[in-house]
PDB file of C-alpha atoms in Angstrom:
ATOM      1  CA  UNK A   1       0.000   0.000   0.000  1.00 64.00           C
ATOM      2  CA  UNK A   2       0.777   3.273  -0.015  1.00 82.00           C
ATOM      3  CA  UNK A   3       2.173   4.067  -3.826  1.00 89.00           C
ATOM      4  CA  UNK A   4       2.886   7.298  -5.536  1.00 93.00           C
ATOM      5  CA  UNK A   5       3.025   7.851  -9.102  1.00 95.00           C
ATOM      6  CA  UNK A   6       4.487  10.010 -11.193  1.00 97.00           C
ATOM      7  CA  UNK A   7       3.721  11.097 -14.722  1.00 96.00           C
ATOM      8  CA  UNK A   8       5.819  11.248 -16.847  1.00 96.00           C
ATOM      9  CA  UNK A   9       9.468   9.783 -16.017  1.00 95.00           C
ATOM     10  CA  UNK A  10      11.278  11.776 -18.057  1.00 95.00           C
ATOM     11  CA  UNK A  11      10.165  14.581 -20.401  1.00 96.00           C
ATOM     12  CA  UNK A  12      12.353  16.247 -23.009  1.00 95.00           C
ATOM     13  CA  UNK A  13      11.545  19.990 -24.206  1.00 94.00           C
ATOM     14  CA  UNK A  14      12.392  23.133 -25.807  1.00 95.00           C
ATOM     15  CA  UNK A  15      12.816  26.429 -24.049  1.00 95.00           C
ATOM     16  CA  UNK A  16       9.689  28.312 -23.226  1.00 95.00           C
ATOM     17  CA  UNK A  17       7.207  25.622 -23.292  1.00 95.00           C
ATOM     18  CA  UNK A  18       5.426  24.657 -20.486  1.00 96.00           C
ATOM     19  CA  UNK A  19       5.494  21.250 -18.722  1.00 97.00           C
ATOM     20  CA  UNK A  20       3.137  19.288 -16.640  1.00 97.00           C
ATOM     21  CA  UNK A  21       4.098  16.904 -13.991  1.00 97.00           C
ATOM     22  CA  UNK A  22       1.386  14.590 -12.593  1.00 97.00           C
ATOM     23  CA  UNK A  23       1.793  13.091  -8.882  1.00 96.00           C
ATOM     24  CA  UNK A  24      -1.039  10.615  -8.095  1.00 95.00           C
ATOM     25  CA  UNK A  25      -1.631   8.548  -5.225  1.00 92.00           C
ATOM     26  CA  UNK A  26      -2.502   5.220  -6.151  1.00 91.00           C
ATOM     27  CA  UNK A  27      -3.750   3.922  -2.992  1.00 86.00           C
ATOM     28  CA  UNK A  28      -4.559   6.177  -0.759  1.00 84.00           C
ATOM     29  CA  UNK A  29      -5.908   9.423  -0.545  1.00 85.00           C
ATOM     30  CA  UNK A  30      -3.812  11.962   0.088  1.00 86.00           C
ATOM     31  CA  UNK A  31      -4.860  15.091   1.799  1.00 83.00           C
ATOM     32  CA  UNK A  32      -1.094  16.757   1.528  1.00 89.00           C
ATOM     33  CA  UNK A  33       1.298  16.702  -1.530  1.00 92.00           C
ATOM     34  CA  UNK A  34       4.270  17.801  -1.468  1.00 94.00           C
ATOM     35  CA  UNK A  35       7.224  18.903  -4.396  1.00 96.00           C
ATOM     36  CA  UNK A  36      10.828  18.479  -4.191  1.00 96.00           C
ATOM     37  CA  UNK A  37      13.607  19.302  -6.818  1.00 95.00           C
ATOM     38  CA  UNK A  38      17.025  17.359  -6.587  1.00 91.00           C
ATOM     39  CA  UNK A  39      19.832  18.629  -8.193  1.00 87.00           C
ATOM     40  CA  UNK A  40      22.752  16.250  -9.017  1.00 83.00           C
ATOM     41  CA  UNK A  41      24.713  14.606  -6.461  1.00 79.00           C
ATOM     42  CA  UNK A  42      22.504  16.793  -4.336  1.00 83.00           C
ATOM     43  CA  UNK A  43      19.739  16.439  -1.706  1.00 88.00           C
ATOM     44  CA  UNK A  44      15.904  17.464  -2.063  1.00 91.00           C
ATOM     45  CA  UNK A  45      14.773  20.666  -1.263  1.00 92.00           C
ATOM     46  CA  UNK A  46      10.916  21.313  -0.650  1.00 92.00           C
ATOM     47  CA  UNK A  47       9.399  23.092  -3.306  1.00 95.00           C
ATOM     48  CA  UNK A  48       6.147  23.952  -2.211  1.00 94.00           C
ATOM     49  CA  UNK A  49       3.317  21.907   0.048  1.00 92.00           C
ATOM     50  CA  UNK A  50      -0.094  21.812  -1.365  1.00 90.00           C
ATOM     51  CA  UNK A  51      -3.317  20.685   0.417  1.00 86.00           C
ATOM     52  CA  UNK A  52      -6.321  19.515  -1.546  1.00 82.00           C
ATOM     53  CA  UNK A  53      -8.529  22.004  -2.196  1.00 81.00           C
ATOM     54  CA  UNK A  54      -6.382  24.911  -1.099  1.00 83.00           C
ATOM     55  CA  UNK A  55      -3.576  26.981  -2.501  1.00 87.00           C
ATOM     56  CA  UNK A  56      -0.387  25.808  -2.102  1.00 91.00           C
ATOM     57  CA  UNK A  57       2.143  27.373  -0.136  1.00 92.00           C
ATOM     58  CA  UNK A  58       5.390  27.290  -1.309  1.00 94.00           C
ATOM     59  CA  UNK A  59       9.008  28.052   0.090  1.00 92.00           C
ATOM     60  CA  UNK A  60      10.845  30.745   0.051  1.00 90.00           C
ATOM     61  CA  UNK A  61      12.510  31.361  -3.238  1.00 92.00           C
ATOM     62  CA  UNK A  62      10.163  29.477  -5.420  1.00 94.00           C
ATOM     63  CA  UNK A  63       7.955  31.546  -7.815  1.00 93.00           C
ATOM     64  CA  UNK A  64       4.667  30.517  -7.681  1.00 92.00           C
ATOM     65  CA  UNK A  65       4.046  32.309 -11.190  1.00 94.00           C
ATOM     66  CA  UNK A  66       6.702  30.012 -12.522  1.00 95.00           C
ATOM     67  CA  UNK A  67       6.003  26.456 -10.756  1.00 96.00           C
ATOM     68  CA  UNK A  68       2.086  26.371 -10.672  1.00 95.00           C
ATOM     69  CA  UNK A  69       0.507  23.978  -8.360  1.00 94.00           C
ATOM     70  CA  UNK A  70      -2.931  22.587  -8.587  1.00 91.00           C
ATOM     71  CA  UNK A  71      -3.976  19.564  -5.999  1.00 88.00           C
ATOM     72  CA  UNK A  72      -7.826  19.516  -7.444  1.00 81.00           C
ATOM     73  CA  UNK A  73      -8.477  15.846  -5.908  1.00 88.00           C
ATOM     74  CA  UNK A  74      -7.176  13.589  -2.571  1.00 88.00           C
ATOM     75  CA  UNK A  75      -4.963  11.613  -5.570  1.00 91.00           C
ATOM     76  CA  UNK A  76      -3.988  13.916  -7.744  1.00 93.00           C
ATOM     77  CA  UNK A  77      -1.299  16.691  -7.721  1.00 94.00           C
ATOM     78  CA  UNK A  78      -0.010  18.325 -10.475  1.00 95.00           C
ATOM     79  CA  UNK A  79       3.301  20.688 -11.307  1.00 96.00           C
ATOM     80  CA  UNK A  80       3.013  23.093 -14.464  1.00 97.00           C
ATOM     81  CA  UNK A  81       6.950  24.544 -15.143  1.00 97.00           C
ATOM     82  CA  UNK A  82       5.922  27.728 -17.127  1.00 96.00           C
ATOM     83  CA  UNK A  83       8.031  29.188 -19.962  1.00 95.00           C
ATOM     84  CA  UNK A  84      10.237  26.459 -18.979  1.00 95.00           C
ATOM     85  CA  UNK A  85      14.053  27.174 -18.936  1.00 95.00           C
ATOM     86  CA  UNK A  86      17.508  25.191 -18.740  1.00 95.00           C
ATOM     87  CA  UNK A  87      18.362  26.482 -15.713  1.00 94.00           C
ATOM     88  CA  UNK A  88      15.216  24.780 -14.417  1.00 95.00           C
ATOM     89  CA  UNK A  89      16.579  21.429 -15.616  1.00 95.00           C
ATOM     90  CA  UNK A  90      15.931  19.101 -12.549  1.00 95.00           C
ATOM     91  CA  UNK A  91      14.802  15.593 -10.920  1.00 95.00           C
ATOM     92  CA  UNK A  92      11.304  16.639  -9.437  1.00 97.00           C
ATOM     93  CA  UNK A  93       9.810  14.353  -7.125  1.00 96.00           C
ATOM     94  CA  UNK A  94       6.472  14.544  -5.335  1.00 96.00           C
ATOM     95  CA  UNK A  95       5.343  12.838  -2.102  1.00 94.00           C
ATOM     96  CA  UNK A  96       2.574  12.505  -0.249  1.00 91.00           C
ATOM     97  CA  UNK A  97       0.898  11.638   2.969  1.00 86.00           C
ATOM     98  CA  UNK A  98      -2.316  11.064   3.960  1.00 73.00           C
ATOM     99  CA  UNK A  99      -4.625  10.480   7.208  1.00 64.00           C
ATOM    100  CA  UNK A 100      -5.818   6.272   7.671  1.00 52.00           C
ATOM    101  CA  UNK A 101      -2.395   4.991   7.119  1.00 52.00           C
ATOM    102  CA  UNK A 102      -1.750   2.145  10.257  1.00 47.00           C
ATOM    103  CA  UNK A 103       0.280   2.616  12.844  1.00 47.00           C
ATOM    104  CA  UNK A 104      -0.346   6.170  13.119  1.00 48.00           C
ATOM    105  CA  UNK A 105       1.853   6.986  10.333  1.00 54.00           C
ATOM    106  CA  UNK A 106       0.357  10.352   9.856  1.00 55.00           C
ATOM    107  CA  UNK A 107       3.838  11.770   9.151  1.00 61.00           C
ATOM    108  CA  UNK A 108       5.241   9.788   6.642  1.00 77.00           C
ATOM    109  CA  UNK A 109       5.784  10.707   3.574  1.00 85.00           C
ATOM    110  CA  UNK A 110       5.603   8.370   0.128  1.00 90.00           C
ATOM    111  CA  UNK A 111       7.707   9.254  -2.467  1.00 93.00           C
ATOM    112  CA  UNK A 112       7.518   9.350  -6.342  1.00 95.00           C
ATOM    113  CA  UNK A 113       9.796   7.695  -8.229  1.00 95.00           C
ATOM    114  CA  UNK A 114      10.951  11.364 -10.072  1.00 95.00           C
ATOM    115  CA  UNK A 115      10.386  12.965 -12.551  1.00 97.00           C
ATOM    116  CA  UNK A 116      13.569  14.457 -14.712  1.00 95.00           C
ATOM    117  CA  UNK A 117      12.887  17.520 -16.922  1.00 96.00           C
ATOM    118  CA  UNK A 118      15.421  18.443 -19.281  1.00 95.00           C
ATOM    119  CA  UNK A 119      14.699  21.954 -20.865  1.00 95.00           C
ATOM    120  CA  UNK A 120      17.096  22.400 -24.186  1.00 94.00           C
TER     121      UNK A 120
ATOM    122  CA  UNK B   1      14.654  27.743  11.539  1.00 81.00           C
ATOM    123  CA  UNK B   2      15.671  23.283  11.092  1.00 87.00           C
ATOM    124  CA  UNK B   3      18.666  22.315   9.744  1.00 92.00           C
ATOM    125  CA  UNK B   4      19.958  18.491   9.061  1.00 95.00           C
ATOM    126  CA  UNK B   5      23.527  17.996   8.758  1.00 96.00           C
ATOM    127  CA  UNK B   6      24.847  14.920   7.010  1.00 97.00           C
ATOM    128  CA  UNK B   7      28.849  15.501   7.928  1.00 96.00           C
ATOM    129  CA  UNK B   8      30.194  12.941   5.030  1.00 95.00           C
ATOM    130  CA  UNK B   9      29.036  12.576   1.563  1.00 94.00           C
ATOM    131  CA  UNK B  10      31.014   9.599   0.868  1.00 96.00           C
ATOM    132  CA  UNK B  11      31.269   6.561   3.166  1.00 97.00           C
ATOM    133  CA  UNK B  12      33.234   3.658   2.006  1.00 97.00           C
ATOM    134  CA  UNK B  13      33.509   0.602   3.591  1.00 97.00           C
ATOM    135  CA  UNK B  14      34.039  -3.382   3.352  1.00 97.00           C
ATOM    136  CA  UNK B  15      31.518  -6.143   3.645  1.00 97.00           C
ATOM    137  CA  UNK B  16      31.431  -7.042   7.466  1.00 97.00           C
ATOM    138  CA  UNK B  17      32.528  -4.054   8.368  1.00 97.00           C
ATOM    139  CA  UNK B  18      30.770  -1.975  11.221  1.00 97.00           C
ATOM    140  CA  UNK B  19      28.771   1.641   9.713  1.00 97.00           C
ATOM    141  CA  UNK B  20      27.747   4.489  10.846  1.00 97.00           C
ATOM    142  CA  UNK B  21      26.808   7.245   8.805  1.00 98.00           C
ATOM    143  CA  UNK B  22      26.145  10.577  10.983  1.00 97.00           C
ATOM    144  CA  UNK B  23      22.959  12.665  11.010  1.00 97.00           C
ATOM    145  CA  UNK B  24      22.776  16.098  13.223  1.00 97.00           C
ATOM    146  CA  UNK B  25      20.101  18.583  13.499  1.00 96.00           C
ATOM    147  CA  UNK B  26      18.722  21.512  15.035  1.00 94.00           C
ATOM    148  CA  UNK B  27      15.078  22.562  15.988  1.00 92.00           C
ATOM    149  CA  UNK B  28      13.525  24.368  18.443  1.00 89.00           C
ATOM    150  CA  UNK B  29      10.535  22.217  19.130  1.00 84.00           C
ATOM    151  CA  UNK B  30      10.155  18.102  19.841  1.00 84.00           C
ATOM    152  CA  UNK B  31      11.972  16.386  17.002  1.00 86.00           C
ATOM    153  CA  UNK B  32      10.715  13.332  15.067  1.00 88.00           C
ATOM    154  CA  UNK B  33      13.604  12.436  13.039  1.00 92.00           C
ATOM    155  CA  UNK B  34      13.579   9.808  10.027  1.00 92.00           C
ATOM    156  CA  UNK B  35      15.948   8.164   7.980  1.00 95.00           C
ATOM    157  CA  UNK B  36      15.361   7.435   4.310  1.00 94.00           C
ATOM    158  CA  UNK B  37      17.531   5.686   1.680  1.00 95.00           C
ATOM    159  CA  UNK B  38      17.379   5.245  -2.055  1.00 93.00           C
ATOM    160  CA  UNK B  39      19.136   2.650  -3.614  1.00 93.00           C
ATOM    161  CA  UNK B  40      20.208   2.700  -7.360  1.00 89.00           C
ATOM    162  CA  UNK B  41      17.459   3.986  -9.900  1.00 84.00           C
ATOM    163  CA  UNK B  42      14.617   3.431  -7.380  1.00 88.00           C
ATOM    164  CA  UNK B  43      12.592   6.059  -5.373  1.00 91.00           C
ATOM    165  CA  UNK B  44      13.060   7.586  -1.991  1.00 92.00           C
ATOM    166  CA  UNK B  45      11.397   5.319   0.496  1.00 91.00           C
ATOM    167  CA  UNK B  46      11.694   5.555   4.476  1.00 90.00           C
ATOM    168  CA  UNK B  47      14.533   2.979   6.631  1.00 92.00           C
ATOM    169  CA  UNK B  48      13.421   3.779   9.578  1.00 90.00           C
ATOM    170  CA  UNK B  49      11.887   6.825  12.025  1.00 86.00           C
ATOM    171  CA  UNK B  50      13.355   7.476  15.700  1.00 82.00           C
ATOM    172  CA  UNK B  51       9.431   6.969  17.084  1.00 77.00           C
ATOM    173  CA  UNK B  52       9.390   3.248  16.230  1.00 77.00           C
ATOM    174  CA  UNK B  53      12.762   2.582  18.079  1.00 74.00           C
ATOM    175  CA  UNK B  54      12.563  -0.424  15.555  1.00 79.00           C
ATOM    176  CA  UNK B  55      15.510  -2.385  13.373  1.00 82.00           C
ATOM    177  CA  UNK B  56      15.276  -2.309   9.713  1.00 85.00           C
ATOM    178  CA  UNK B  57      17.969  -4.659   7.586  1.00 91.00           C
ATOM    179  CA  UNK B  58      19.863  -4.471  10.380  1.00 92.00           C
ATOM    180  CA  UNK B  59      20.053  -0.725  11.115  1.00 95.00           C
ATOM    181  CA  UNK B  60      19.363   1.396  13.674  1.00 94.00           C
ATOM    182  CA  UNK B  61      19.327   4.488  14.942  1.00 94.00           C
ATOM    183  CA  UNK B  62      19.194   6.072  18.333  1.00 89.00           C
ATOM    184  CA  UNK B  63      17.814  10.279  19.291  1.00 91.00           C
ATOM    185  CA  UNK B  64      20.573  11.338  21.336  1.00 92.00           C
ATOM    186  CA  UNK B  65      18.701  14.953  22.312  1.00 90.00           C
ATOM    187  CA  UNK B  66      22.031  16.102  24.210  1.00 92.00           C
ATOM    188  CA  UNK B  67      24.182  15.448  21.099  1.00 93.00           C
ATOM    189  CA  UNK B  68      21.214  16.610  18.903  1.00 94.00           C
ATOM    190  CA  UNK B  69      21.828  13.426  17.038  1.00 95.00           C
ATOM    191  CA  UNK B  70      20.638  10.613  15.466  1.00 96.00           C
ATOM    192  CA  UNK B  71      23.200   8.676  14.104  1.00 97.00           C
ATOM    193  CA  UNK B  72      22.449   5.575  11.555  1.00 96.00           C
ATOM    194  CA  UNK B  73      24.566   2.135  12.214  1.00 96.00           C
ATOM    195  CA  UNK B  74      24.911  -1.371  11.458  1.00 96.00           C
ATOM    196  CA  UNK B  75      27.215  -3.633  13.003  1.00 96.00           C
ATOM    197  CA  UNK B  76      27.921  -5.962   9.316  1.00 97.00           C
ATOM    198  CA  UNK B  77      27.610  -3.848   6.298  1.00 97.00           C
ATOM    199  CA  UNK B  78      26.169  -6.147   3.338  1.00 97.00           C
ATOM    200  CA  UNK B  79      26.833  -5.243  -0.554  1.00 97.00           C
ATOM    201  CA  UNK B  80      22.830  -4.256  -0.760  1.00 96.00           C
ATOM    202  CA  UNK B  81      23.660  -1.683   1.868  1.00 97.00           C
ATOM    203  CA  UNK B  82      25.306   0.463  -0.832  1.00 97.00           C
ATOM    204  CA  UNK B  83      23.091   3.326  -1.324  1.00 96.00           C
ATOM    205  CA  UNK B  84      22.312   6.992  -0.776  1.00 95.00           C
ATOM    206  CA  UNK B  85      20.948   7.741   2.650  1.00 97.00           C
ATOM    207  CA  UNK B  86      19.343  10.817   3.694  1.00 96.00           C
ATOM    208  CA  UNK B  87      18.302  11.682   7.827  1.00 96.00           C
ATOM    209  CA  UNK B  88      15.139  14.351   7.460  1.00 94.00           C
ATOM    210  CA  UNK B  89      13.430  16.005  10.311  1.00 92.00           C
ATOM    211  CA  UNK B  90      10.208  16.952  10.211  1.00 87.00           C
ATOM    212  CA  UNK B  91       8.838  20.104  11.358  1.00 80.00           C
ATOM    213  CA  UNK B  92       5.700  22.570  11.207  1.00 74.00           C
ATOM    214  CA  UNK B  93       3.676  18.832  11.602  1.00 70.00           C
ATOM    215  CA  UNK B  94       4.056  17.241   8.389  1.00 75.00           C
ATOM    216  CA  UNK B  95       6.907  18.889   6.622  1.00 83.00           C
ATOM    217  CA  UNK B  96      10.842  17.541   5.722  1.00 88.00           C
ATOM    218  CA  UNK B  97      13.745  19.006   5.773  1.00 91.00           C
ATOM    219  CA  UNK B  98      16.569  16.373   4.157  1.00 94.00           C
ATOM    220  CA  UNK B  99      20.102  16.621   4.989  1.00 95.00           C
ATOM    221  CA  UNK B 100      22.662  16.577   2.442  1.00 94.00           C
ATOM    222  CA  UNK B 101      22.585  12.795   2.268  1.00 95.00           C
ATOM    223  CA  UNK B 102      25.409  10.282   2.605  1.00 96.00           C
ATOM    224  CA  UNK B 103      26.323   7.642  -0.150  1.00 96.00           C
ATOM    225  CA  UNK B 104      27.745   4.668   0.842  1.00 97.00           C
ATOM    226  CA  UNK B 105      29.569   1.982  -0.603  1.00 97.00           C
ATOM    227  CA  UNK B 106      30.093  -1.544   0.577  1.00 97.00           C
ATOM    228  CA  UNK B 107      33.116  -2.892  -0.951  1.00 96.00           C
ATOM    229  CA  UNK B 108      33.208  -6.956  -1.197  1.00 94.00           C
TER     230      UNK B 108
END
């Protein structure tokens, strides 16, 4: 139990276009989503949190014009790069968490397996 | 405001040997500390969290509030150890903030 998707795996585009990244949760709903970029050899950093239903609230140093967040449903995220760039070349990998899960696991998180953009 | 600090990016040992990669935070409230690893083209997914006081493959890892620690060890490294492990703390309920992670490598 517990599985998060991501859509696609790898996406490919030119400069100024503007890319969607799904996150879905598979088998459980998932009241908070959450977006993380990982540079090379580097860790995550937390993009932005987003609760179903609400805006998302993102960290400091993220545009929100730029990385648009819309969490319309408990299993469904998604991340819109506008007038995408190379410099926002990146793994991106959602998570999520959810209330239910046993063992009163309310903090967990369940990762994505990524999602690499690569803006030529 | 949180912080994780992972003190090594690169651990290297050899099968049998003893690990212990080092995880160090610091937060102003009650910290719930995990560890998660991610082994070669495969997704983050969670080792083990300080609440569950539990053993996972073999590893554990002890909240040492004094030290503001919460190192990660196993006494026999195996070759499947070899990944990237990352300690995260999480803060403002439900959040994570990742240290730099640590890759190791378990030579045969």
């Amino acid at each position: 139990g517990a599985v998060v998707s991501q859509h696609p795996s790898w996406v490919i585009c030119k400069s100024g276009t503007s890319v969607k990244i799904e996150c879905r949760s598979l088998d459980f709903q998932a009241t908070t989503m959450f977006w993380y970029r990982q540079f090379p050899k580097q860790s995550l950093m937390l993009m932005a949190t987003s609760n179903e239903g609400s805006k998302a609230t993102y960290e400091q140093g993220v545009e929100k014009d730029k990385f648009l967040i819309n969490h319309a449903s408990l299993t469904l995220s998604t991340l819109t790069v506008t007038s995408a760039h190379p410099e926002d070349s990146s793994f991106y990998i959602c998570s999520a968490r959810g209330p239910g899960l046993a063992g009163g696991r309310l903090s967990e998180q369940f990762f994505g397996p990524g999602t690499r953009l690569t803006v030529l | 405001a949180q912080r994780v600090t992972q003190p090594e990016k690169l651990l290297s040992v050899f099968k049998g040997a003893p690990v212990e990669l080092k995880c160090n935070y610091s937060y102003s409230g009650s910290p719930e500390l995990f560890w998660y690893v991610q082994y070669s083209r495969q997704r983050l997914q969670l080792l083990l969290r300080h609440i569950s006081r539990e053993s996972i493959k073999g590893f554990t890892a002890d909240l040492n509030k004094g030290e503001t620690s919460f190192h990660l060890k196993k006494p026999f490294a195996q070759e499947e150890d070899s990944a990237m492990y990352y300690c995260a703390l999480v803060h403002a309920g439900n959040m994570l903030t990742f240290g730099g992670g640590t890759r190791l490598m378990v030579k045969p």
